[in-house]
Tab-separated table of C-alpha atoms and ligand atoms in Angstrom:
chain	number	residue	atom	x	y	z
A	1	UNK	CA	22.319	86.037	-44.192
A	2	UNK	CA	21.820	89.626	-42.317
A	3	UNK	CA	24.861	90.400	-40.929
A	4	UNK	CA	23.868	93.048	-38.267
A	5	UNK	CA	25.031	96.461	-38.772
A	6	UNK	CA	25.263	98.324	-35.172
A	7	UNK	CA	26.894	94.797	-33.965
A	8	UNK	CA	29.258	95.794	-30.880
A	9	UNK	CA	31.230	93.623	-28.670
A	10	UNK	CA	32.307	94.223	-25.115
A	11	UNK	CA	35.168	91.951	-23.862
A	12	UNK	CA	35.242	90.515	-20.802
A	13	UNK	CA	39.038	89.944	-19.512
A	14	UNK	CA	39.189	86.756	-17.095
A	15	UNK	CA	42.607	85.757	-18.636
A	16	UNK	CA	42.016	82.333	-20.050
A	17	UNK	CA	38.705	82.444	-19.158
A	18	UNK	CA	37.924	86.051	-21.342
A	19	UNK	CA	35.156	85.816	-23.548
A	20	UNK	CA	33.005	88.319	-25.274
A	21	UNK	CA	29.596	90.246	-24.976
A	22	UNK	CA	28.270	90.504	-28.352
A	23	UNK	CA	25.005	93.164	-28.373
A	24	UNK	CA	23.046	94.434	-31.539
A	25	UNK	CA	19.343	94.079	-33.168
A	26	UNK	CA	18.644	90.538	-35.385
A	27	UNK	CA	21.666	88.399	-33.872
A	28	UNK	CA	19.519	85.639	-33.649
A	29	UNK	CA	19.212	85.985	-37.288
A	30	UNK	CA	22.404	85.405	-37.756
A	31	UNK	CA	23.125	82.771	-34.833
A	32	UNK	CA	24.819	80.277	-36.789
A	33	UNK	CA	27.489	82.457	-37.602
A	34	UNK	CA	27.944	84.364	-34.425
A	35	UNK	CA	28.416	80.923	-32.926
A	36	UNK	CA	30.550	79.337	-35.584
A	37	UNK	CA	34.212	79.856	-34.034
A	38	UNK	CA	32.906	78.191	-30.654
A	39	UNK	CA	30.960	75.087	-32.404
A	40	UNK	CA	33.697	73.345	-34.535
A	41	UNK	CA	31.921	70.158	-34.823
A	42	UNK	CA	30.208	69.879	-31.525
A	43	UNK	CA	26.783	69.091	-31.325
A	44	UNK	CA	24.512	72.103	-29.180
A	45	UNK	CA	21.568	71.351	-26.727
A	46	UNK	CA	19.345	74.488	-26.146
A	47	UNK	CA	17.607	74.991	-22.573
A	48	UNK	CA	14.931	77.194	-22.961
A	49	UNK	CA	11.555	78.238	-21.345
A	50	UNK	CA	7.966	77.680	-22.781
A	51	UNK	CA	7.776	81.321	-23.592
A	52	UNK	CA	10.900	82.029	-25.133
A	53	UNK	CA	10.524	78.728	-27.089
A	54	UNK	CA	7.258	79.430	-28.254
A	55	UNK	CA	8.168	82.956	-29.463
A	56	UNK	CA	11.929	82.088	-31.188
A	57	UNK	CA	12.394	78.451	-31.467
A	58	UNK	CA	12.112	79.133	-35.532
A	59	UNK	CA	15.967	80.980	-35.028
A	60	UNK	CA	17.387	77.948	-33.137
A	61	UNK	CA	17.341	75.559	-36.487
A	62	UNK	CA	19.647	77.196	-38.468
A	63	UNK	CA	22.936	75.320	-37.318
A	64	UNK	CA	24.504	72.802	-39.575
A	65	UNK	CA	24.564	70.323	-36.756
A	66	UNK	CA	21.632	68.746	-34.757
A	67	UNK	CA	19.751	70.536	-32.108
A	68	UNK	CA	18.600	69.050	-29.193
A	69	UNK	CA	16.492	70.903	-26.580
A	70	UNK	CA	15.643	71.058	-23.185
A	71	UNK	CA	12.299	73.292	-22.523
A	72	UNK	CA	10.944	74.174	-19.234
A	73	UNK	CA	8.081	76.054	-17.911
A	74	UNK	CA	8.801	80.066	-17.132
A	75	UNK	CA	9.455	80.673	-13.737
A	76	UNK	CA	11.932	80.985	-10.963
A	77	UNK	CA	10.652	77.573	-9.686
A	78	UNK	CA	12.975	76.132	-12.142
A	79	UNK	CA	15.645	76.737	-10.403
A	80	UNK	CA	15.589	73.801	-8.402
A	81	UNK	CA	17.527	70.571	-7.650
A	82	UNK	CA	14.906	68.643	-9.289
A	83	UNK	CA	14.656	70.741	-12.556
A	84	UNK	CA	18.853	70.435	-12.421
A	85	UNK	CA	18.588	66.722	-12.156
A	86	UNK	CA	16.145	67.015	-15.145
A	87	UNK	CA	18.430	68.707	-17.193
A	88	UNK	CA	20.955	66.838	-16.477
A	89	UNK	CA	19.340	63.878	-17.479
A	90	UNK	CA	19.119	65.473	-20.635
A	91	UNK	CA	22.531	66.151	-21.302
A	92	UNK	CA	23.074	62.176	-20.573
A	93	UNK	CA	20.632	61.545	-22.785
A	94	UNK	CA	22.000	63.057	-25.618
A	95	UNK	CA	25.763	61.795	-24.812
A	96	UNK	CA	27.096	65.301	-24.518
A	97	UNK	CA	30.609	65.739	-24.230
A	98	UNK	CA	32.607	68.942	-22.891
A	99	UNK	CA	33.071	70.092	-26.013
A	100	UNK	CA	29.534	70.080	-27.080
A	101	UNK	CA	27.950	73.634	-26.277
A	102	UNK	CA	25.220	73.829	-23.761
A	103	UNK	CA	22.842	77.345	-24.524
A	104	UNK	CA	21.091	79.235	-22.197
A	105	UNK	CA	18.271	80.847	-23.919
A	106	UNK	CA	15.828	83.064	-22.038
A	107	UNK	CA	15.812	85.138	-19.178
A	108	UNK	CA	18.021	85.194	-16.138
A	109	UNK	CA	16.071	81.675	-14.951
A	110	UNK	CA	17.195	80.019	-17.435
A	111	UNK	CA	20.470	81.254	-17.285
A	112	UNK	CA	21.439	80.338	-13.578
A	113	UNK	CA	20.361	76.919	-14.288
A	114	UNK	CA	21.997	75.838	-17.914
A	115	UNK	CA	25.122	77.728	-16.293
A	116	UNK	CA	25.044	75.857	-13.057
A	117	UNK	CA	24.279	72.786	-15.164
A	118	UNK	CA	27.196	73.379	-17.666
A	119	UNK	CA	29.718	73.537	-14.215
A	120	UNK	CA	28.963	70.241	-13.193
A	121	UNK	CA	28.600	68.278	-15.977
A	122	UNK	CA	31.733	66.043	-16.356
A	123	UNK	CA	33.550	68.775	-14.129
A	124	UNK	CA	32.383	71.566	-16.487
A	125	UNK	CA	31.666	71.989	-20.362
A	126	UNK	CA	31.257	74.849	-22.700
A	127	UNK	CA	27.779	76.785	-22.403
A	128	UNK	CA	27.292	80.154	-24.520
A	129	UNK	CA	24.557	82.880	-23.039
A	130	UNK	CA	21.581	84.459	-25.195
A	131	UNK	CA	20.081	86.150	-22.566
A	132	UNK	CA	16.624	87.094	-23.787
A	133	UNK	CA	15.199	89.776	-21.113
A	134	UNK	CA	17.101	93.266	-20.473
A	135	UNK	CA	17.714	91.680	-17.227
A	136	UNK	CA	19.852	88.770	-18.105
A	137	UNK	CA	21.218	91.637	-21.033
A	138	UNK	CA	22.534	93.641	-18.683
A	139	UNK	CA	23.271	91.874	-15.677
A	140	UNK	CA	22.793	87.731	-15.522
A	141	UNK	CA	24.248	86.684	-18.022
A	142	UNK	CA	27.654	88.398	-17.103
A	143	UNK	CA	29.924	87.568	-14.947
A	144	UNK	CA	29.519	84.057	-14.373
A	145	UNK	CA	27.337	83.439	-11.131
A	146	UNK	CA	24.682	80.787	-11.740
A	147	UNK	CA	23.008	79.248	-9.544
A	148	UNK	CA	19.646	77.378	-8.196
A	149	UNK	CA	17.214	78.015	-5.404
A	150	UNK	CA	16.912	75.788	-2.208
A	151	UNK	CA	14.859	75.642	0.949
A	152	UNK	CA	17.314	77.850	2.871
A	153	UNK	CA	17.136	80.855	0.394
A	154	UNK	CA	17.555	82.194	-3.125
A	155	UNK	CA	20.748	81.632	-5.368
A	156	UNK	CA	22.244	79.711	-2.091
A	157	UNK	CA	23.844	76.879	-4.973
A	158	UNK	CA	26.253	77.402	-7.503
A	159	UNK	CA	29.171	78.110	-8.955
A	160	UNK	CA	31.338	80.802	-10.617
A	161	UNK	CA	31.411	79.640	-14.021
A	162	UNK	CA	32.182	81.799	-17.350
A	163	UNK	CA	30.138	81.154	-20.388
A	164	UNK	CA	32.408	81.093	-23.583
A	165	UNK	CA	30.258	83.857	-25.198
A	166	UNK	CA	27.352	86.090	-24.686
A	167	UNK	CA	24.944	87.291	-27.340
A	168	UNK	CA	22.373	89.578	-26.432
A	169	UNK	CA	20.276	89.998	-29.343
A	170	UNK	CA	18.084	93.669	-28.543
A	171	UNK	CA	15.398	92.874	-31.268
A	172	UNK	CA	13.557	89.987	-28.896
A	173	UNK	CA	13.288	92.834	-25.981
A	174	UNK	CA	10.299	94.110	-28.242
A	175	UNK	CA	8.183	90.935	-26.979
A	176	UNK	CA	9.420	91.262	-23.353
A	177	UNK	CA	6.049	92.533	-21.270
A	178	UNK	CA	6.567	96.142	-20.085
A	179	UNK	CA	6.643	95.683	-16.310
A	180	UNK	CA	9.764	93.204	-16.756
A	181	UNK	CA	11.593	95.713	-18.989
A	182	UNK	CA	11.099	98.499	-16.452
A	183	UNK	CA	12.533	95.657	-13.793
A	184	UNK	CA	15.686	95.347	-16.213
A	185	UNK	CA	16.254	98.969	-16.746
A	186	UNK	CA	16.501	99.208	-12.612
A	187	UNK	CA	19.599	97.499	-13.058
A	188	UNK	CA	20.432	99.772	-16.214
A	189	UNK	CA	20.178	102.532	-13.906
A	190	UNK	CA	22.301	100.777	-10.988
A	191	UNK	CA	25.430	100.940	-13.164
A	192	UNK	CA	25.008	104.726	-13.484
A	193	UNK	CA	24.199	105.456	-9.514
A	194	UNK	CA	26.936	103.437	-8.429
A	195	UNK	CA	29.764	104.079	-10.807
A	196	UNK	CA	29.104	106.403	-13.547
A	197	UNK	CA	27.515	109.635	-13.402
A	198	UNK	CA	28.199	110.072	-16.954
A	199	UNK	CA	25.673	107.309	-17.782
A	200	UNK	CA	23.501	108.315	-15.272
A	201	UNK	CA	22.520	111.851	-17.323
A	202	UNK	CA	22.788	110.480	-20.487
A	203	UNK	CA	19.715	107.993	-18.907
A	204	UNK	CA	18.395	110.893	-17.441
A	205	UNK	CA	17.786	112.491	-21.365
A	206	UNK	CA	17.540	108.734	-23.102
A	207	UNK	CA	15.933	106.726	-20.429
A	208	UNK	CA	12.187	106.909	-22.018
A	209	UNK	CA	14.245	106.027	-25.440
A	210	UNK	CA	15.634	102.746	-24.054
A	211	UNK	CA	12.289	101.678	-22.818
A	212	UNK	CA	10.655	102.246	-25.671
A	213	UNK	CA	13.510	100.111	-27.594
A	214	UNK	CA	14.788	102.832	-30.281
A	215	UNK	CA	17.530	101.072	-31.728
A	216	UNK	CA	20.543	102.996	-30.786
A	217	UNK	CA	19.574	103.976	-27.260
A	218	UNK	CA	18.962	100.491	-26.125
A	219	UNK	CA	22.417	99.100	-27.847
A	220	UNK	CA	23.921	102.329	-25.674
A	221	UNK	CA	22.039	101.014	-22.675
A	222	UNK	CA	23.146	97.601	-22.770
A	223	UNK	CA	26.510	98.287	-23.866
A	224	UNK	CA	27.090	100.513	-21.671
A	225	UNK	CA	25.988	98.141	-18.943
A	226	UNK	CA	27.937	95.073	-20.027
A	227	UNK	CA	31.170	97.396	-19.872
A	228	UNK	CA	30.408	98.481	-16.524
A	229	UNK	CA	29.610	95.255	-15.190
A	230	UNK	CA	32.728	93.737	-16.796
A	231	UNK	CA	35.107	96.192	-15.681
A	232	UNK	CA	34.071	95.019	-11.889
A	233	UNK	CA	33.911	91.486	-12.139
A	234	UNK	CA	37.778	92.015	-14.506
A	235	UNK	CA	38.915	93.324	-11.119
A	236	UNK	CA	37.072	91.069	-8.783
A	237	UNK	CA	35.806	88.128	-10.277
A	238	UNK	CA	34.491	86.662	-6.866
A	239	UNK	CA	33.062	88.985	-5.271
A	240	UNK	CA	35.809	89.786	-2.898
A	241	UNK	CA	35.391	93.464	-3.070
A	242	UNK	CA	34.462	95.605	-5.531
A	243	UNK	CA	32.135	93.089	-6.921
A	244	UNK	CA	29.810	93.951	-3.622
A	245	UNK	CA	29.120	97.296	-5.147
A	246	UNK	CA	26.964	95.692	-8.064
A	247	UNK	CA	24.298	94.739	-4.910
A	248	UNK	CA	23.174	98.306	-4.654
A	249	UNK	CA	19.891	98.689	-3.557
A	250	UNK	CA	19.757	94.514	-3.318
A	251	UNK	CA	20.006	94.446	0.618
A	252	UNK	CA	16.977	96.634	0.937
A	253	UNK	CA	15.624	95.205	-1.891
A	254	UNK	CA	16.097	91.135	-1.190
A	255	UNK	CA	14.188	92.620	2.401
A	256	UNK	CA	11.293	93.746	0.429
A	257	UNK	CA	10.984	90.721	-1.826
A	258	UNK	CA	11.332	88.043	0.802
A	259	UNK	CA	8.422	89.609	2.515
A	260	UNK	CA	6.319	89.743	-1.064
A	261	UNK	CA	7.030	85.469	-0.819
A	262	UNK	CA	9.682	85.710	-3.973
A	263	UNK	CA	6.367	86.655	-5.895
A	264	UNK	CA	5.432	88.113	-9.421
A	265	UNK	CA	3.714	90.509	-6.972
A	266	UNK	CA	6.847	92.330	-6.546
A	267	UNK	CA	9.601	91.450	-9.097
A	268	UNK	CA	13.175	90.852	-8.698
A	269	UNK	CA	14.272	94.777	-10.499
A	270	UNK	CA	11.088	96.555	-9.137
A	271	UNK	CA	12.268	95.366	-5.212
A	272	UNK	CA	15.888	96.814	-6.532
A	273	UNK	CA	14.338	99.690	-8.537
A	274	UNK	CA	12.845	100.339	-4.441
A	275	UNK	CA	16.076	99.319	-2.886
A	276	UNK	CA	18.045	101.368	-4.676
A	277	UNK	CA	15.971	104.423	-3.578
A	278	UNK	CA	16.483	103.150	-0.153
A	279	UNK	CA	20.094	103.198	-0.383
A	280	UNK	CA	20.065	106.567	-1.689
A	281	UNK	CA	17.519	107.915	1.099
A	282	UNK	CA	19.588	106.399	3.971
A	283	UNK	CA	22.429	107.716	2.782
A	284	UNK	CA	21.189	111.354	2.708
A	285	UNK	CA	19.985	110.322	6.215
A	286	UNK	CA	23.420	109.848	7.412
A	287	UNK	CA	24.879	112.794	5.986
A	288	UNK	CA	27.311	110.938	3.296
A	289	UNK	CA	24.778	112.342	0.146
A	290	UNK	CA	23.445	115.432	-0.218
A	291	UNK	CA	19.207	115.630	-0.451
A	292	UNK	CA	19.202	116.599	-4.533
A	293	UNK	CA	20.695	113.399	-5.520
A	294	UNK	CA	18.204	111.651	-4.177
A	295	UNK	CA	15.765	113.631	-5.296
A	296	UNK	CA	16.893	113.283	-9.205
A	297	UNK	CA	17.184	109.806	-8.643
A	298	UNK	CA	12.856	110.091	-7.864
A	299	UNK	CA	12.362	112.127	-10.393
A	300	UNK	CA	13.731	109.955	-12.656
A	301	UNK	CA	11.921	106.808	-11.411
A	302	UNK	CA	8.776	108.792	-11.788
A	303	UNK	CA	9.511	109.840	-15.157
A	304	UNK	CA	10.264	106.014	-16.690
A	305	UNK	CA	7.457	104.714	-14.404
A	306	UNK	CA	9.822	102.892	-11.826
A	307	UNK	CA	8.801	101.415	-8.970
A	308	UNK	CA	9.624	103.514	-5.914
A	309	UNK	CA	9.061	103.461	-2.352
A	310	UNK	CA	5.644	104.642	-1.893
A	311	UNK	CA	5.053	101.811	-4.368
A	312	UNK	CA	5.941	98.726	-1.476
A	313	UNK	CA	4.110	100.002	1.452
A	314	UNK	CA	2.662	96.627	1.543
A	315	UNK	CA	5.713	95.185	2.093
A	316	UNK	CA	7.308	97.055	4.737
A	317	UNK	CA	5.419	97.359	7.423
A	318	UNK	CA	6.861	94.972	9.935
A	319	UNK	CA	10.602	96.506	10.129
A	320	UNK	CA	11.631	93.406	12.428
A	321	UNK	CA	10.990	91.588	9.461
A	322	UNK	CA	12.817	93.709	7.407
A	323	UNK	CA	15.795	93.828	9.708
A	324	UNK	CA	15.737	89.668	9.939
A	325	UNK	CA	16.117	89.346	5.893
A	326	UNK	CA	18.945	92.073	5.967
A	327	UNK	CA	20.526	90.540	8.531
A	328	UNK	CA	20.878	86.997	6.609
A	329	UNK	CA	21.983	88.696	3.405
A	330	UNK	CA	25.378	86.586	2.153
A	331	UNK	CA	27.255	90.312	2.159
A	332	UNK	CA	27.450	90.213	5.983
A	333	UNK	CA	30.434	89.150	7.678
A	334	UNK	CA	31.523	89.050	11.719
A	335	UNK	CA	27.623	89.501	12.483
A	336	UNK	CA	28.251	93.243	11.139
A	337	UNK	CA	25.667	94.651	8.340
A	338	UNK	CA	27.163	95.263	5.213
A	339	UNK	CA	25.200	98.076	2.587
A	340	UNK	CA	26.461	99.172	-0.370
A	341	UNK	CA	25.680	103.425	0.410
A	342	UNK	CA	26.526	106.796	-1.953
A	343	UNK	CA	28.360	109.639	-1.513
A	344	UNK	CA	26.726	111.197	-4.920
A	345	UNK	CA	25.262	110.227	-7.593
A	346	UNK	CA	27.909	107.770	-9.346
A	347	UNK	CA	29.945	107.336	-5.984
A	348	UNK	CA	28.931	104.313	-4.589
A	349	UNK	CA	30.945	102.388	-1.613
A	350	UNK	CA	30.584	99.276	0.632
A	351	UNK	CA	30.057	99.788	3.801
A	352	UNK	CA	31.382	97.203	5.596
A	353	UNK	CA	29.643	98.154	9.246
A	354	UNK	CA	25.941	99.934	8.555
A	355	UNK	CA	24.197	100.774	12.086
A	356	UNK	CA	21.804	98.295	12.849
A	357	UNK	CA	20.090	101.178	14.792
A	358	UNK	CA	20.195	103.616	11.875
A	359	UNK	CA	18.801	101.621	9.463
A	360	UNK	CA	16.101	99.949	12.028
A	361	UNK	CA	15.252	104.388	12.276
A	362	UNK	CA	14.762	104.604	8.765
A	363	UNK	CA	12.931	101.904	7.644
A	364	UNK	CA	10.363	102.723	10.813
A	365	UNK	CA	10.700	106.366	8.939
A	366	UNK	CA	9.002	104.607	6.137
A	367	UNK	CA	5.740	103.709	7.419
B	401	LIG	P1	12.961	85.219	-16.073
B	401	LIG	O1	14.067	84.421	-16.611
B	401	LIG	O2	11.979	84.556	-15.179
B	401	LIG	O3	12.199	85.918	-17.284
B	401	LIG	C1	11.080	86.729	-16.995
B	401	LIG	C2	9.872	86.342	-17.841
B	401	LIG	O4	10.061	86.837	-19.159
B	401	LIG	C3	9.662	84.843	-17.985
B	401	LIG	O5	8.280	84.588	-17.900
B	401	LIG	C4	10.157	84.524	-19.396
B	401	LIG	O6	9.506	83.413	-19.970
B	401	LIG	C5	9.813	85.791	-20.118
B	401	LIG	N1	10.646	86.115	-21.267
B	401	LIG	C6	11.988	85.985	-21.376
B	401	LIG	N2	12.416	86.516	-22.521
B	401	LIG	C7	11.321	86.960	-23.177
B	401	LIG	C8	11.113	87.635	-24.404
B	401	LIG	N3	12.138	88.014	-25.179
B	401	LIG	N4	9.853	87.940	-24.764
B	401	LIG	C9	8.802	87.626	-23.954
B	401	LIG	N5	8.938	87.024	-22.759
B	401	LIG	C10	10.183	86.704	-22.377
B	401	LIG	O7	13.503	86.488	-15.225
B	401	LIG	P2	14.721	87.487	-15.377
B	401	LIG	O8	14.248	88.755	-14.790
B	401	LIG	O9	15.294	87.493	-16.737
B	401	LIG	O10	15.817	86.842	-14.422
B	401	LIG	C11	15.587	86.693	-13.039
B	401	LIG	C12	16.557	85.688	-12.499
B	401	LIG	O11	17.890	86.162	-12.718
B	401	LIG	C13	16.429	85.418	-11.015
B	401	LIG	O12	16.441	84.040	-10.789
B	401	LIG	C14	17.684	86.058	-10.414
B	401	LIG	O13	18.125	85.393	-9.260
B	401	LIG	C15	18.647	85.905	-11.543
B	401	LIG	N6	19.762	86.865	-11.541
B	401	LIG	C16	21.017	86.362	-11.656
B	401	LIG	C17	22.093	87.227	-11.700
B	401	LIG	C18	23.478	86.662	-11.908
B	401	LIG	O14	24.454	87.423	-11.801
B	401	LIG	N7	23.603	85.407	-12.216
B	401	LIG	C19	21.901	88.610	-11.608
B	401	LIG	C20	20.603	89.088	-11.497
B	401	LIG	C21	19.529	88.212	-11.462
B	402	LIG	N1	24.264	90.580	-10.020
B	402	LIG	C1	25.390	90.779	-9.160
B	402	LIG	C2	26.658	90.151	-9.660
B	402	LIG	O1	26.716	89.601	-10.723
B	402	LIG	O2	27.609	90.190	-8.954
């Protein structure tokens, strides 16, 4: 056994419903015991994708008890009714109770749809989180939202539902292809922009450190994230208020990947990585940030080879378009446009009533 040195755990406080974040290089060596206290004698049933499978599946065998496993192509096609009904199936199979331990293993797919499983099944069992891209690090796998895809739009099913524990193991980021580590350090950078300016220069000096994985930068990174992200969802576990602000640069951003089809042409942190430079650029344009915040912010994306703007022309040329997708975004209530905006760098705030006009100005700015 290797216990990890540089282990560090970020509790998430949901009252009886608290569990924690635990973040360091080579858990998976160690899963066995980082899962013991949860297992008692329950028996565990992996969902997985191809890829993650194919790459880890050795680190999965080391439990005492049986293993069953559930593994699905990669994609965000998986997160559909039929692939749930699979899984479920599954679960039936193997005569799972609610106190076995479903275990989401792989990226922020996979983790929607073993959550949203784990909610339903028999009214809800246990499911632990080993979120395998910076992505599902940072952001997914906290917090509780899962859900699957359906005709009418993305994430539109599902359920707030808290894993019992998250372990986020930073060694298995090394295999993750560059372009969807850059999309997971977008939402690295979103905690800093919208709540911590703090964070936001210390990215600014370690930002090409995290994306090349140096040991201690990306622990920072993640940790740093995870305490962020559970601070807000602490205070507003359904996303009454303050949980809104964690969709910067997503309005823009959904607008810019509904009109790339949901594609691998544009993924899911590039659109926000370009969303969140949106945000920042109609903000200055209404007066409520000044210009040199939003020019660091391009700078910066420049430096760790983020997508930007003048990377989605493609995708932005019909602004009535544009306007529809914001317009159906599940922030908006009373008909009125809600956008999460910045004051600074650090200062973000929901705004509850964005001009339709204003926006419509910018975005037509764009092209
Ligand atoms: P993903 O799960 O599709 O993973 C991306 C790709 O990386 C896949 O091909 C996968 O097989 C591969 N992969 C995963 N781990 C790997 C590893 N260690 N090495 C090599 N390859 C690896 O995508 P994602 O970006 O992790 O997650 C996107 C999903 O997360 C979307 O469905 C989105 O809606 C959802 N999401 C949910 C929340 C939430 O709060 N629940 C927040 C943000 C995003
Ligand atoms: N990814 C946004 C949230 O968890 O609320």
């Amino acid at each position: 056994m290797s216990q990890s040195i540089n282990l560090r755990t970020v509790p998430v406080e949901l009252g009886e419903r608290s569990y924690d974040i635990l973040i360091g290089p080579n858990l998976l060596d160690d899963l066995a015991v980082h899962m013991a206290k949860y297992l008692g004698r329950g028996r565990i049933h992996v969902v997985t994708d191809e890829t993650v499978f194919g790459l880890y599946k050795d680190r999965l065998y080391s439990f005492e008890q049986d293993v069953s496993v559930t593994v699905l192509p990669a994609g965000e096609a998986q997160k559909s009714f039929p692939v749930l009904q699979k899984l479920l199936d599954d679960m039936f199979e193997q005569k799972l109770t609610r106190n076995d331990m479903l275990v989401a293993f792989g990226g922020g797919v996979i983790g929607d749809l073993t959550g949203f499983a784990a909610s339903i099944y028999k009214r809800g069992c246990r499911f632990v989180q080993i979120p395998t891209t910076l992505l599902a690090q940072v952001d997914s796998s906290v917090g509780g939202k899962t859900a699957i895809n359906v005709a009418q739009g993305k994430n539109l099913v599902g359920a707030f539902y808290q894993p019992s524990l998250v372990l986020s193991d930073t060694q298995v980021l090394r295999t993750l292809p560059d372009r969807e580590l850059k999309a997971g350090y977008a939402e690295v950078l979103k905690y800093g922009l919208l709540g911590n300016r703090d964070f936001y220069n210390w990215l600014e000096v370690n930002g090409c450190k995290v994306l090349s994985l140096e040991s201690d930068a990306i622990s920072e990174a993640v940790a740093t994230s995870c305490m962020m992200k559970a601070a807000i969802v602490a205070e507003d576990e359904q996303e009454r208020g303050a949980r809104a602000l964690l969709n910067l640069g997503h309005t823009f951003g959904h607008a810019l990947e509904a009109e790339a089809g949901y594609s691998s042409d544009l993924l899911h942190g590039e659109a926000v990585s370009a969303g969140m430079q949106m945000a920042f650029e109609f903000s200055v344009a209404e007066g409520l940030c000044s210009g040199q915040d939003a020019q660091r912010l391009e700078a910066h994306l420049v430096e760790t080879g983020l997508i930007r703007i003048s990377d989605t022309a493609r995708w932005r040329g019909n602004v009535d378009a544009l306007m529809n997708h914001m317009a159906q975004d599940k922030k908006n209530e009373s008909g009125k446009l809600t956008l999460i905006l910045a004051r600074s760098i650090g200062d973000a705030f929901v705004e509850k009533d964005a001009s339709t006009q204003s926006v419509r100005n910018y975005l037509r700015s764009l092209i």
